[in-house]
PDB file of C-alpha atoms in Angstrom:
ATOM      1  CA  MET A   1      -8.881 -10.173   3.645  1.00  0.00           C
ATOM      2  CA  LYS A   2      -7.945  -9.460   0.187  1.00  0.00           C
ATOM      3  CA  LEU A   3      -4.782  -6.866  -0.034  1.00  0.00           C
ATOM      4  CA  GLY A   4      -6.036  -4.175  -1.775  1.00  0.00           C
ATOM      5  CA  ILE A   5      -8.600  -3.984   1.107  1.00  0.00           C
ATOM      6  CA  HIS A   6      -6.095  -4.145   3.784  1.00  0.00           C
ATOM      7  CA  LEU A   7      -3.755  -2.034   2.016  1.00  0.00           C
ATOM      8  CA  LYS A   8      -5.872   1.058   2.235  1.00  0.00           C
ATOM      9  CA  GLN A   9      -7.262   0.687   5.702  1.00  0.00           C
ATOM     10  CA  LEU A  10      -3.453   0.509   6.513  1.00  0.00           C
ATOM     11  CA  ARG A  11      -2.951   3.739   4.322  1.00  0.00           C
ATOM     12  CA  GLN A  12      -6.241   5.661   5.883  1.00  0.00           C
ATOM     13  CA  ASN A  13      -4.932   4.496   9.882  1.00  0.00           C
ATOM     14  CA  LYS A  14      -2.056   6.445   8.907  1.00  0.00           C
ATOM     15  CA  ASN A  15      -4.086   9.322   7.503  1.00  0.00           C
ATOM     16  CA  LEU A  16      -2.313   8.797   4.212  1.00  0.00           C
ATOM     17  CA  SER A  17      -3.809   9.587   0.505  1.00  0.00           C
ATOM     18  CA  GLN A  18      -2.899   7.594  -2.047  1.00  0.00           C
ATOM     19  CA  ASN A  19      -0.288  10.176  -3.398  1.00  0.00           C
ATOM     20  CA  ASP A  20       1.093  10.720  -0.102  1.00  0.00           C
ATOM     21  CA  LEU A  21       2.281   7.655   0.299  1.00  0.00           C
ATOM     22  CA  SER A  22       3.526   7.513  -3.286  1.00  0.00           C
ATOM     23  CA  ILE A  23       5.199   9.966  -2.019  1.00  0.00           C
ATOM     24  CA  LEU A  24       6.900   8.851   0.762  1.00  0.00           C
ATOM     25  CA  SER A  25       7.241   4.466  -0.919  1.00  0.00           C
ATOM     26  CA  LYS A  26       8.131   5.659  -4.081  1.00  0.00           C
ATOM     27  CA  VAL A  27       5.252   3.554  -5.872  1.00  0.00           C
ATOM     28  CA  PRO A  28       3.556   6.024  -8.119  1.00  0.00           C
ATOM     29  CA  GLN A  29      -0.454   6.432  -7.239  1.00  0.00           C
ATOM     30  CA  THR A  30      -1.591   4.938 -10.459  1.00  0.00           C
ATOM     31  CA  THR A  31      -0.119   1.454  -9.005  1.00  0.00           C
ATOM     32  CA  ILE A  32      -1.624   2.142  -5.472  1.00  0.00           C
ATOM     33  CA  SER A  33      -4.714   2.650  -6.630  1.00  0.00           C
ATOM     34  CA  ASN A  34      -5.029  -0.669  -8.745  1.00  0.00           C
ATOM     35  CA  ILE A  35      -3.650  -2.453  -5.983  1.00  0.00           C
ATOM     36  CA  GLU A  36      -6.388  -1.025  -3.612  1.00  0.00           C
ATOM     37  CA  ARG A  37      -8.744  -1.615  -5.985  1.00  0.00           C
ATOM     38  CA  ASP A  38      -7.669  -4.659  -7.025  1.00  0.00           C
ATOM     39  CA  ILE A  39      -7.026  -4.374 -10.754  1.00  0.00           C
ATOM     40  CA  CYS A  40      -3.726  -5.213 -10.492  1.00  0.00           C
ATOM     41  CA  SER A  41      -1.214  -7.344  -7.769  1.00  0.00           C
ATOM     42  CA  PRO A  42       2.468  -5.535  -6.493  1.00  0.00           C
ATOM     43  CA  THR A  43       5.602  -6.941  -7.348  1.00  0.00           C
ATOM     44  CA  ILE A  44       8.331  -7.897  -3.679  1.00  0.00           C
ATOM     45  CA  ASP A  45       9.662  -5.185  -4.331  1.00  0.00           C
ATOM     46  CA  THR A  46       6.578  -2.942  -4.562  1.00  0.00           C
ATOM     47  CA  LEU A  47       5.525  -4.467  -1.244  1.00  0.00           C
ATOM     48  CA  ARG A  48       9.148  -3.819   0.639  1.00  0.00           C
ATOM     49  CA  LYS A  49       8.586  -0.637  -0.851  1.00  0.00           C
ATOM     50  CA  LEU A  50       4.644   0.782   0.440  1.00  0.00           C
ATOM     51  CA  SER A  51       5.157  -1.590   3.991  1.00  0.00           C
ATOM     52  CA  LYS A  52       8.491   0.303   4.444  1.00  0.00           C
ATOM     53  CA  ALA A  53       6.433   3.450   3.918  1.00  0.00           C
ATOM     54  CA  LEU A  54       3.399   2.195   6.727  1.00  0.00           C
ATOM     55  CA  ASN A  55       6.364   1.471   8.795  1.00  0.00           C
ATOM     56  CA  VAL A  56       4.640  -1.872   9.198  1.00  0.00           C
ATOM     57  CA  LYS A  57       6.129  -5.602   7.800  1.00  0.00           C
ATOM     58  CA  ILE A  58       5.524  -7.484   4.579  1.00  0.00           C
ATOM     59  CA  SER A  59       3.634  -9.877   6.544  1.00  0.00           C
ATOM     60  CA  ASP A  60       0.450  -7.605   8.253  1.00  0.00           C
ATOM     61  CA  LEU A  61       0.387  -6.010   4.292  1.00  0.00           C
ATOM     62  CA  LEU A  62      -0.901 -10.241   3.184  1.00  0.00           C
ATOM     63  CA  GLU A  63      -2.523 -10.494   6.280  1.00  0.00           C
TER      64      GLU A  63
END
């Protein structure tokens, strides 16, 4: 599964909007949107922030 689709599923499973995740992770909403649409690849730092906000391991994001 692509990272963007998986990120979106994890976010939606926690009933979070992109804006909610942006606030929790301190990652811009536009970046989250671009990752979910596979327009850009996240940096390691962004993956760390997103995984922490979603309370999952980085490896869980990359499955």
